[in-house]
XYZ file of C-alpha atoms in Angstrom:
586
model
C -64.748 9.001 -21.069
C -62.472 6.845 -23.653
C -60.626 9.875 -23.986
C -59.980 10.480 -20.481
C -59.395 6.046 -20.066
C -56.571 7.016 -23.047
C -54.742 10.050 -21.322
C -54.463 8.030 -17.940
C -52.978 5.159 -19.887
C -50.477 7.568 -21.463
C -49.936 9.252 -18.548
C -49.522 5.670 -16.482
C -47.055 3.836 -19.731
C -44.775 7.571 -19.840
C -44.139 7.222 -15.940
C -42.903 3.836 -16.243
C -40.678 4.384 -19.383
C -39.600 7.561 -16.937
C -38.686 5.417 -14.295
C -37.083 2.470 -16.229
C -34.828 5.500 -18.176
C -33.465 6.643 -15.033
C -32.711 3.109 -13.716
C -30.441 2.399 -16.788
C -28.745 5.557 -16.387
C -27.611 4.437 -13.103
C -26.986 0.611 -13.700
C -24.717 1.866 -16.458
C -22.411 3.782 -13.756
C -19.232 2.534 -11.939
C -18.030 -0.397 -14.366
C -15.502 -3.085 -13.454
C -12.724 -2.663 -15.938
C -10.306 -4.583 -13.655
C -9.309 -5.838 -17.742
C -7.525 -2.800 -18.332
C -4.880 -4.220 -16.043
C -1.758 -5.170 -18.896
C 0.494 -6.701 -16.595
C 1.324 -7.934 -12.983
C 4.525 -9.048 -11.121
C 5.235 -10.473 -8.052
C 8.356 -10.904 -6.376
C 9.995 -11.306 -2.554
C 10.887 -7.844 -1.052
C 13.873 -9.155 0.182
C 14.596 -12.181 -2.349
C 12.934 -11.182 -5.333
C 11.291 -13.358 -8.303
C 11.158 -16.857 -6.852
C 9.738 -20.421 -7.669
C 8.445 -20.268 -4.273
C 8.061 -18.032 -1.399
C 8.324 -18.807 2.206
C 5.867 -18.618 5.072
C 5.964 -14.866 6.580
C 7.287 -13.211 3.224
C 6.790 -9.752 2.514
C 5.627 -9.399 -1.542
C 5.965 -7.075 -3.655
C 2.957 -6.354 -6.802
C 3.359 -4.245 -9.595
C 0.863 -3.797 -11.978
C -0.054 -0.941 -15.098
C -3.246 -0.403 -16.729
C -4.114 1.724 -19.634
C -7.206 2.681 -21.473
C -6.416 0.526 -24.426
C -9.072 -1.945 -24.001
C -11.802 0.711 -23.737
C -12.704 4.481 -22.961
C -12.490 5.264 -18.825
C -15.170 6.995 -17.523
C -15.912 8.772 -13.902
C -17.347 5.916 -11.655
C -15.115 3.250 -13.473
C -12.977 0.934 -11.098
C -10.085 -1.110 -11.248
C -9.791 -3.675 -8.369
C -7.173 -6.600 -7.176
C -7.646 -8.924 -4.928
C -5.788 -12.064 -3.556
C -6.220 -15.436 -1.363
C -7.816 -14.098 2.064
C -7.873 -15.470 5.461
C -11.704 -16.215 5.404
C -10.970 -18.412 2.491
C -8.284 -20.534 4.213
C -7.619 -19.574 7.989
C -4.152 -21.378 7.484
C -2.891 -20.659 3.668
C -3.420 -16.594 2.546
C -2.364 -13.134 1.529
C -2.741 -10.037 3.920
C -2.437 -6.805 2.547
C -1.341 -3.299 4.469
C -3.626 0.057 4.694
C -3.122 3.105 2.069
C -4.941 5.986 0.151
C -3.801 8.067 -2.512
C -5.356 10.810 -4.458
C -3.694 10.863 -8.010
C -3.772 13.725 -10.227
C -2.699 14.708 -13.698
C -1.377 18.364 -14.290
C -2.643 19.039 -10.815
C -6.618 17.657 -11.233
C -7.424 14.708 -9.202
C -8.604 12.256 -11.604
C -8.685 9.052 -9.009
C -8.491 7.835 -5.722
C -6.074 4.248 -5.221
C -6.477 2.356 -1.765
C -5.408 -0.753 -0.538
C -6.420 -2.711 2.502
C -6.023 -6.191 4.099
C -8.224 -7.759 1.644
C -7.997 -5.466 -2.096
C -6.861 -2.948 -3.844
C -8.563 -0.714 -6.046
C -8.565 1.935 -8.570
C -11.096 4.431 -8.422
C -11.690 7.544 -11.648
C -13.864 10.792 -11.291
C -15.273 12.383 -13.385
C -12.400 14.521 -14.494
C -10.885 11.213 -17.128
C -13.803 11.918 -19.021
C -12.163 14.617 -21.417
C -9.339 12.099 -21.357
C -7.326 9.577 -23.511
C -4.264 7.385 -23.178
C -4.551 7.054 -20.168
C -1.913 5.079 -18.549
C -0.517 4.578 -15.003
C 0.867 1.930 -12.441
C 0.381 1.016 -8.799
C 2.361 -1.029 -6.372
C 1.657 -2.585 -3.340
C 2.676 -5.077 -0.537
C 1.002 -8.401 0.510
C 2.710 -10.749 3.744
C 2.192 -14.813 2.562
C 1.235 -17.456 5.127
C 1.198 -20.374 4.809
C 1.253 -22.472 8.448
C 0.217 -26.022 6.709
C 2.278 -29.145 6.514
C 2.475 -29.026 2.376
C 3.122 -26.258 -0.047
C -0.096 -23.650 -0.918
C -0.857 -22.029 -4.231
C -2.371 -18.821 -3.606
C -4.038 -16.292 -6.422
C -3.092 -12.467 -7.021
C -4.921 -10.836 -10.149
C -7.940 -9.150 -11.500
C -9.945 -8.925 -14.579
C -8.034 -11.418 -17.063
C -4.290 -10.976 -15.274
C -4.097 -13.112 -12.691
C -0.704 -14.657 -11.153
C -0.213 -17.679 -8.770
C 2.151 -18.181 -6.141
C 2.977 -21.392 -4.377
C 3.922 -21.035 -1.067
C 6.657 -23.452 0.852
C 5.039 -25.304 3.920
C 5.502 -23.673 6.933
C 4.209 -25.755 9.887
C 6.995 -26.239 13.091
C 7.597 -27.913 15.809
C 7.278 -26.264 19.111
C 10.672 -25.784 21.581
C 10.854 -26.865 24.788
C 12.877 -24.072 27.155
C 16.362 -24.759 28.405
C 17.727 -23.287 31.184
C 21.524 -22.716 30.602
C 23.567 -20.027 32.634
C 24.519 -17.839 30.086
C 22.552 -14.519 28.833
C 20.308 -14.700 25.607
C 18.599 -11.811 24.434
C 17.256 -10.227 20.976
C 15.590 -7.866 19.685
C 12.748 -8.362 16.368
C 10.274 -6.296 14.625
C 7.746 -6.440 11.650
C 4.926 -4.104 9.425
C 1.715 -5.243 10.819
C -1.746 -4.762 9.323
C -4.399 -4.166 12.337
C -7.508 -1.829 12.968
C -7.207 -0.179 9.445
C -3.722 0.691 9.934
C 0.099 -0.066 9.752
C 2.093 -0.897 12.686
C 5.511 -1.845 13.691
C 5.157 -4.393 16.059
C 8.433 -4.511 17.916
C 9.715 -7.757 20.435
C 12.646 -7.473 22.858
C 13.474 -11.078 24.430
C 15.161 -11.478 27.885
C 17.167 -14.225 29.419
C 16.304 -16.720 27.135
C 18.395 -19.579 28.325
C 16.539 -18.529 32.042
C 19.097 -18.235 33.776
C 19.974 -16.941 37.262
C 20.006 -13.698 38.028
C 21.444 -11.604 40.829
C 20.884 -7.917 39.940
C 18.660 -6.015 37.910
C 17.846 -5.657 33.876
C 17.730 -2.602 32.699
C 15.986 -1.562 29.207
C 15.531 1.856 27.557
C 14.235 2.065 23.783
C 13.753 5.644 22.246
C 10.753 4.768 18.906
C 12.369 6.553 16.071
C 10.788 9.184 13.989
C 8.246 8.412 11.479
C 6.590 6.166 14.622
C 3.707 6.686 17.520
C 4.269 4.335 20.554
C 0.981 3.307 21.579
C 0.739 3.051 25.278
C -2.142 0.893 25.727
C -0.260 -2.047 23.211
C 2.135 -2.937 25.876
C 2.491 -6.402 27.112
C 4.745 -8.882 29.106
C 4.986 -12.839 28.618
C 6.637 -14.959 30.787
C 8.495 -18.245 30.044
C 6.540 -18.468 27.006
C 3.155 -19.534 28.740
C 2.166 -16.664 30.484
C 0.508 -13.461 29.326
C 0.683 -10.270 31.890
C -1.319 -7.344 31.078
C 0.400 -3.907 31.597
C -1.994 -3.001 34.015
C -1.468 -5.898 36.271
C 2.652 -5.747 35.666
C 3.058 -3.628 39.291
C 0.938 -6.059 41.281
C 2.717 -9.168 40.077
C 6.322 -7.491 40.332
C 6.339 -4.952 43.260
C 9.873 -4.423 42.708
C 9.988 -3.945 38.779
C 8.978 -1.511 36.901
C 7.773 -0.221 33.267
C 7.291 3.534 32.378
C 6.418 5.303 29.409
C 7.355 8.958 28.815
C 6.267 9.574 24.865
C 8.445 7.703 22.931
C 10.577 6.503 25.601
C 9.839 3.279 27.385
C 12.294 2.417 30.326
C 11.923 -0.910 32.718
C 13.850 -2.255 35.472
C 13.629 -5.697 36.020
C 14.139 -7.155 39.460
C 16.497 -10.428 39.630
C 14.662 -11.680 42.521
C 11.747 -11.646 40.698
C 12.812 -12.809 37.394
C 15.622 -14.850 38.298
C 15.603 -17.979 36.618
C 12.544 -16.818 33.959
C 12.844 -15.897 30.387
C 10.556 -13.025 29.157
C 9.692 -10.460 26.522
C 8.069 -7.583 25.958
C 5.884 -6.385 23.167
C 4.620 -3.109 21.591
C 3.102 -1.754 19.023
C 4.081 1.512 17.066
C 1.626 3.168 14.120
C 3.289 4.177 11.234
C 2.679 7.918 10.841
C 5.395 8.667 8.003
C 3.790 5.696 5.572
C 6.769 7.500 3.120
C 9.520 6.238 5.236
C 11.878 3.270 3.648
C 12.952 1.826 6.964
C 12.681 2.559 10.778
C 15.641 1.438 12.683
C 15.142 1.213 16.361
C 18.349 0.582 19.269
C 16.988 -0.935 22.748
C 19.917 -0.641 25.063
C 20.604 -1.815 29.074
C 22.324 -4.128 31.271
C 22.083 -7.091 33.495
C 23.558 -9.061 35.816
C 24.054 -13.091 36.104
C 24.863 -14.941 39.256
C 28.445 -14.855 40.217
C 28.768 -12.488 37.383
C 29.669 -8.419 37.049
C 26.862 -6.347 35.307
C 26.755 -6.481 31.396
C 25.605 -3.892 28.640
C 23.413 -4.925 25.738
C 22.382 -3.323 22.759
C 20.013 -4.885 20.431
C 19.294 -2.770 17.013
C 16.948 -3.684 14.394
C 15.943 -2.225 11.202
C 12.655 -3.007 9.784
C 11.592 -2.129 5.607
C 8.546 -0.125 5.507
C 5.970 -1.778 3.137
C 5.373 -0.471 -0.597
C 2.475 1.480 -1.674
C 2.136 3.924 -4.470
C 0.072 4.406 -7.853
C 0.769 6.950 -10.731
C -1.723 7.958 -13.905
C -0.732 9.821 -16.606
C -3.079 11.559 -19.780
C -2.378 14.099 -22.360
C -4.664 16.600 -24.562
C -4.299 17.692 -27.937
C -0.714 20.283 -28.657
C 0.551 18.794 -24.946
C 4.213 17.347 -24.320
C 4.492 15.838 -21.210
C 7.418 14.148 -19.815
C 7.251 12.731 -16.148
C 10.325 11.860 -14.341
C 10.423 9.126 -11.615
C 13.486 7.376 -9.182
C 13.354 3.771 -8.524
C 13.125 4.202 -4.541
C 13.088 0.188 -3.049
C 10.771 -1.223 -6.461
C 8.885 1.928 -6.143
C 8.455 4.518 -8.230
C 8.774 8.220 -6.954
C 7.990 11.379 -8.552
C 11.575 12.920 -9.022
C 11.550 17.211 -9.435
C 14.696 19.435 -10.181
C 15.259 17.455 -13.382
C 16.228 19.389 -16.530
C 15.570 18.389 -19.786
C 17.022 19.600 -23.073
C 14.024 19.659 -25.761
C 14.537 19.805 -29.681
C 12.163 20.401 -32.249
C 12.452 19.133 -35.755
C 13.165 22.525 -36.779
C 16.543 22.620 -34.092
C 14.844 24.961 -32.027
C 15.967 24.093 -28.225
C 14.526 24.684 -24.618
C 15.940 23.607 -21.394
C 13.161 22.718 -18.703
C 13.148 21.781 -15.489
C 10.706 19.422 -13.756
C 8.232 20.881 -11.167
C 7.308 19.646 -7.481
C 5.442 16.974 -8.744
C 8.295 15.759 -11.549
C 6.323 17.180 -14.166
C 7.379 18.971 -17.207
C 3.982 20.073 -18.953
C 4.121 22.080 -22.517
C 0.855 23.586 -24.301
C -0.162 24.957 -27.525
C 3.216 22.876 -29.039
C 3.128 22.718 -32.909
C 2.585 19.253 -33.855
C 5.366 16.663 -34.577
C 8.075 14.832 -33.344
C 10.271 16.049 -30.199
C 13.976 14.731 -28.422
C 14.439 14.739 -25.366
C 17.550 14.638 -23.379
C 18.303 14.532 -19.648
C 20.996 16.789 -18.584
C 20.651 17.763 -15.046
C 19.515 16.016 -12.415
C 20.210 16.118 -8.037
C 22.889 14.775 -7.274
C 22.070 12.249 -5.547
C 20.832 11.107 -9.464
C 22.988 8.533 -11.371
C 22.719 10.225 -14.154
C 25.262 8.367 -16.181
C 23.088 5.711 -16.897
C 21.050 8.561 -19.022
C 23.087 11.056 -20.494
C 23.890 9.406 -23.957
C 19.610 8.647 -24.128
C 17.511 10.717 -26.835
C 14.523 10.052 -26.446
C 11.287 11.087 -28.887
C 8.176 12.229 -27.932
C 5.593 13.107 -30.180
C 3.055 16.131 -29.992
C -0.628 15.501 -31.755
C -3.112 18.786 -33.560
C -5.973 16.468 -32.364
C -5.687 13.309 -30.875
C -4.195 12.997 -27.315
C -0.731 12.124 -27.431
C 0.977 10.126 -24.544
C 3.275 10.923 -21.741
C 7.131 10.327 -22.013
C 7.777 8.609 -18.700
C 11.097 8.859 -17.592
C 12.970 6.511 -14.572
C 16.301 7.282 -12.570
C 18.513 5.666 -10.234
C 20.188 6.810 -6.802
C 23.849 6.631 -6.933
C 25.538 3.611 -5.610
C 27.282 3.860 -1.973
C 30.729 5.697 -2.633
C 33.330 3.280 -1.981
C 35.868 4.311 1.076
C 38.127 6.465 -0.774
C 42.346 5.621 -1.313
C 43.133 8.590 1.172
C 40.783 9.848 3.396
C 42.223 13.243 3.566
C 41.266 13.610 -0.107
C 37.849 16.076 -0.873
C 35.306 15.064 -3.363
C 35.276 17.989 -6.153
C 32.362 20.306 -5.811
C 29.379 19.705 -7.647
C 28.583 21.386 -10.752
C 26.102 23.838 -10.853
C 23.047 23.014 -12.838
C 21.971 25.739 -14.036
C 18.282 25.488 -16.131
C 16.020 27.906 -18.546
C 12.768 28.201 -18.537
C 10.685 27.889 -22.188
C 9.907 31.160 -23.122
C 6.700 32.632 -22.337
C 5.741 29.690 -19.819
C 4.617 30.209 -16.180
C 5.735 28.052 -13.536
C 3.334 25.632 -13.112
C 0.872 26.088 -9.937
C 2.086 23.645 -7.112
C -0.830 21.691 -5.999
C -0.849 20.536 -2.009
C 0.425 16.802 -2.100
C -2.726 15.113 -0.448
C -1.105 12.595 1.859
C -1.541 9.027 1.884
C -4.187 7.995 5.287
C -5.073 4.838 6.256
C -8.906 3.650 5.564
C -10.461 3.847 9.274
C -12.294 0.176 9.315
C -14.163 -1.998 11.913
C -11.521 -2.868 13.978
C -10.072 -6.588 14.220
C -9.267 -8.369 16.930
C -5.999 -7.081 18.468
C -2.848 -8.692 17.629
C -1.081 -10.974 20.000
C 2.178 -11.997 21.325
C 4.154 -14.761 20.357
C 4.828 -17.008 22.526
C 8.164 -18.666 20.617
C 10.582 -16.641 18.566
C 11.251 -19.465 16.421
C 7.532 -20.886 16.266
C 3.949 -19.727 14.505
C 1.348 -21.342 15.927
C -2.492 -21.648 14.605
C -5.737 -20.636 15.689
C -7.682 -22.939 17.605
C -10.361 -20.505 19.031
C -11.092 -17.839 16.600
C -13.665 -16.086 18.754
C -10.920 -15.319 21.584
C -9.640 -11.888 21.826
C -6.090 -11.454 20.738
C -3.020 -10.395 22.626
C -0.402 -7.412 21.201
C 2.883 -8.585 20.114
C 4.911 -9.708 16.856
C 8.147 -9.902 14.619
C 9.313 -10.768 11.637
C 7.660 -13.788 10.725
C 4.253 -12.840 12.041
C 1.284 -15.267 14.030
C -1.505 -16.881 11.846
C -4.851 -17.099 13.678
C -6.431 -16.582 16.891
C -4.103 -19.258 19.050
C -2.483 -17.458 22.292
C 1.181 -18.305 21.538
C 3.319 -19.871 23.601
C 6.649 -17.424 24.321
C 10.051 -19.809 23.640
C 13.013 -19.206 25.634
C 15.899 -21.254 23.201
C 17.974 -19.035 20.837
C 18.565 -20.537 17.607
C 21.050 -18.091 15.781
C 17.793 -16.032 14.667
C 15.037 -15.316 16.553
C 11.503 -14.577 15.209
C 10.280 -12.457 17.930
C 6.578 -11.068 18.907
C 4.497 -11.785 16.663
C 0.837 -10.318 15.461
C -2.455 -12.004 15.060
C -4.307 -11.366 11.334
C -7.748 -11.464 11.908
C -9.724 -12.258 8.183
C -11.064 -8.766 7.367
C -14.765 -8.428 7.276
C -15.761 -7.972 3.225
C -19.509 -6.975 2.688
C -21.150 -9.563 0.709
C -21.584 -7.128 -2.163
C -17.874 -6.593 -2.586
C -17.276 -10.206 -1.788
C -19.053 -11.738 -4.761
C -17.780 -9.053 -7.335
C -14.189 -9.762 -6.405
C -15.147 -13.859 -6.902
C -16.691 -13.029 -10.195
C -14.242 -10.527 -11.463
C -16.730 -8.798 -13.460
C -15.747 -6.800 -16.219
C -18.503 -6.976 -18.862
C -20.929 -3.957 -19.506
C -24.597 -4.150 -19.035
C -25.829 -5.886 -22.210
C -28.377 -4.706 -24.851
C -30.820 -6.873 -23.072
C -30.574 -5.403 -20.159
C -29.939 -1.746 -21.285
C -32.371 0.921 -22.452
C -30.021 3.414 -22.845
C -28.830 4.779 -26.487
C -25.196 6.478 -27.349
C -24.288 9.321 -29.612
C -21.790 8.078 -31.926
C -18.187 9.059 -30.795
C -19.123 10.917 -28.073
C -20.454 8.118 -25.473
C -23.115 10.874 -24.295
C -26.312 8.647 -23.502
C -30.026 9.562 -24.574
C -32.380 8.615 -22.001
C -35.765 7.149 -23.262
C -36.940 9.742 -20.307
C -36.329 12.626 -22.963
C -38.456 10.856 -25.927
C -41.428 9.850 -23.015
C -41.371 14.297 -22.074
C -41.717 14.926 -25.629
C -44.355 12.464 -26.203
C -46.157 13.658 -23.000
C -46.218 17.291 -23.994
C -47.439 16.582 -27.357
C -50.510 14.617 -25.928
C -51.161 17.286 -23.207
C -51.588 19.821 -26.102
C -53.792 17.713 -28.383
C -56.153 17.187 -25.831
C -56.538 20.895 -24.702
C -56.965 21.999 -28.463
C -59.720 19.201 -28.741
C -61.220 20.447 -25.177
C -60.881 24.135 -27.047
């Protein structure tokens, strides 16, 4: 009976160690090693590095991280995160929507998205057989700050964290003047909404409300790269007034506003709008998030009283926001060299590069980049390497590189680290003396290959999609071209609309008429992005600390980081008992 008492308490104290084994194994997986961040920068898009930035500016972060302060393993994440809207409704940073899969010599080692709130950094399994690892990411944020006094607002992670102070941006509202003279503009701005990026485009009419005898017409073709969405369409008059697409033909019998696919045409009675200022609004999703700029022409005519019809043409050209991320790790006998252009800030994988290679010994190869602006050598005999750039497009500056050597070196054991490599684009040419003069031909670059190497295999380039989220209250037109207005109501739904300083809150906005010089245009409505409260407190916390001892049951091999579960010592003991108590019962 004692004996039998005994094997159930065995039995009862090995489940339990069992159980508590595989709960450490788990607990130990997906770290926060936002520390391995080694620097961030922010600057103005437009302006760059300032002391402050204005309400409505468009930021650009860089950051790199390496493996320096610790070993990366699958599961391990890097995140960022900034001042949201559900902190301060009035003062905060809204990010845009982007994915990436990024790979090293055509494995995908991590996955890097970005969304309203964060970004973050997230490694498979396949760093494990990894070291010196080392890579970058970029990103854009839009500041707001709609207070009275100047905000300091909070980028970082882990223990790199930078603050921005942001100028006050509170206004005074515009009262509309009637003047008999035609004002009119056209505005447009990268919008965040519904897990997405949009170009939110606003084309104002008759500002000064004045009277009108014939028609306005209006045609605007979207530009490649962009999806008109039909059912973001919207009308405000005199700046008060919101009119819903649907109800446009019942209000104004004798107007008109069709959409053919990326066309949208209107006529515009003057008996109906005659004496009114208006706008229209719509959104278009970005489908070509690798585009630098969209530049979209709205073009018609009108007619004042007493007047002869008058063409129009209103073009605008709106910068595409920055998102991209790069890693980079090398085995033992590897040279790597990866070759990037500066595109905007951002760095772009560059191929058709050729590089002249000498070994210590003066034995040379010429190689050419891949697709992916890779140049990837195995088995090399250890030692030190030069490296020169000799070819490049040529659209390239390569002037700026051709005197360059630079060394790489190749390791029998340890993994060495990647030579990374960044062009320019050639300035604009200037207008040449005589324009019947040619430009010389080109020279023909031609490259070798190393001997005995394959082309290496082209891997699909996984596109960048946007995260599909919960969606947000729509955005909203604004009311004023030269006003932002607050919330006051953040529970009411939001109208389409927007520009390129861009509506903080939930307030309807009031549409102003008076041309100042520059007009703001339609403006969207950032709603603060829901955050579960998981998520929420690790990005307050920033943790980055392992599970301590205390807390840990788990053992490592030396070296090696493999872990020995107490489950494998509770089998053995198990078995062992199992057998002495049959030989006894033998």
């Amino acid at each position: 009976m004692k004996k039998q008492q005994l094997f159930i308490g065995l039995i009862s104290l090995l489940l339990f160690v069992f159980t508590l084994g595989n709960y450490s194994v788990h607990a130990d997986m997906g770290r926060n090693i936002s520390d391995h961040i080694t620097n961030l920068e922010i600057s103005d898009r437009d302006q760059g590095k300032q002391d402050t930035y204005q309400h409505g500016a468009y930021l650009n972060v860089k950051g790199t991280f390496s493996d320096q302060r610790g070993k990366i393993h699958g599961g391990d994440y890097i995140l960022v995160n900034w001042s949201t809207q559900s902190e301060n409704a009035h003062a905060f940073l809204q990010g845009f929507n982007g994915k990436k899969d990024l790979y090293i010599d055509g494995t995908m080692v991590a996955t890097y998205t970005v969304d309203a709130t964060g970004a973050k950094l997230l490694f498979n399994d396949n760093v494990n057989n990894l070291q010196n690892i080392n890579g970058s990411f970029t990103f854009t944020v839009q500041a707001f700050n709609d207070t009275s006094n100047n905000q300091v607002l909070n980028i970082g992670s882990g223990t790199v964290n930078v603050n921005i102070t942001m100028q006050a941006g509170a206004s005074d509202g515009h009262e509309i003047t009637h003047h008999q003279s035609w004002a009119g503009s056209k505005t447009g701005a990268v919008q965040s909404y519904a897990g997405k990026n949009w170009v939110n485009w606003g084309v104002y009419f008759n500002s000064n409300a004045a009277d009108l005898t014939g028609q306005i017409t209006f045609t605007d073709q979207i530009p490649a790269g962009l999806s008109l969405d039909p059912n973001r369409i919207n009308i405000w008059l005199d700046g008060t007034e919101y009119i819903p697409l649907a109800d446009f033909k019942a209000r104004f019998p004798q107007s008109a506003i069709k959409v053919e696919g990326s066309v949208i045409t209107a006529t515009f009675a003057g008996t109906e709008f005659s004496g009114h200022s208006f706008s229209l609004g719509y959104l278009t999703e970005i489908t070509d998030p690798t585009a630098v700029s969209f530049t979209n022409t709205a073009t018609g005519s009108y007619q004042l009283a007493g007047q002869t019809p008058q063409n129009y043409d209103f073009a605008v050209t709106v910068r595409n926001v920055n998102f991209d991320a790069s890693v980079t790790g090398t085995k033992p006998g590897e040279l790597k060299i990866i070759k990037y252009y500066d595109e905007n800030g951002s760095r772009k994988l560059l191929p058709g590069v050729t590089f002249e290679i000498t070994a210590q010994t003066g034995k040379k190869w010429q190689v050419t980049t891949d697709a992916h602006g890779v140049i990837s050598l195995k088995n090399m005999i250890a030692g030190t390497y030069f490296v020169r750039e000799i070819a490049a497009p040529d659209w390239i500056d390569l002037d700026e590189v051709r005197n360059r050597t630079w060394q790489v070196a190749v390791l029998s054991r340890g993994e060495g680290q990647a030579l990374e490599i960044v062009n320019h684009k050639k300035p604009a040419p200037e207008e040449p003396a005589n324009p019947g003069e040619k430009e010389p031909p080109a020279e023909d670059n031609e490259t070798s290959k190393v001997p005995g190497e394959k082309d290496p295999a082209e891997d699909p380039e996984v596109p960048m999609n946007s995260d599909e989220k919960e969606p947000p209250e729509e955005p909203r037109i604004p009311a004023n071209p030269n006003e932002i207005d607050l919330p006051k109501d953040p529970e009411k739904p939001a109208l389409p609309m927007v520009p390129e300083l861009p509506l903080i809150g939930d307030q309807e906005p009031a549409l102003g008429t008076k041309t100042t010089g520059k007009e703001i245009g339609l403006q969207i409505v950032p709603k603060p992005a829901e955050v579960n409260a998981a998520e929420k407190k690790e990005r307050q916390q920033q943790a980055t600390a392992k599970a301590t001892a205390a807390t840990s049951v788990n053992t490592k091999l030396p070296q090696t980081g493999a872990g020995v579960s107490l489950m494998v010592y509770g089998l053995i003991i198990l078995v062992g008992t199992v057998l002495g108590f049959r030989r006894k019962s033998f």
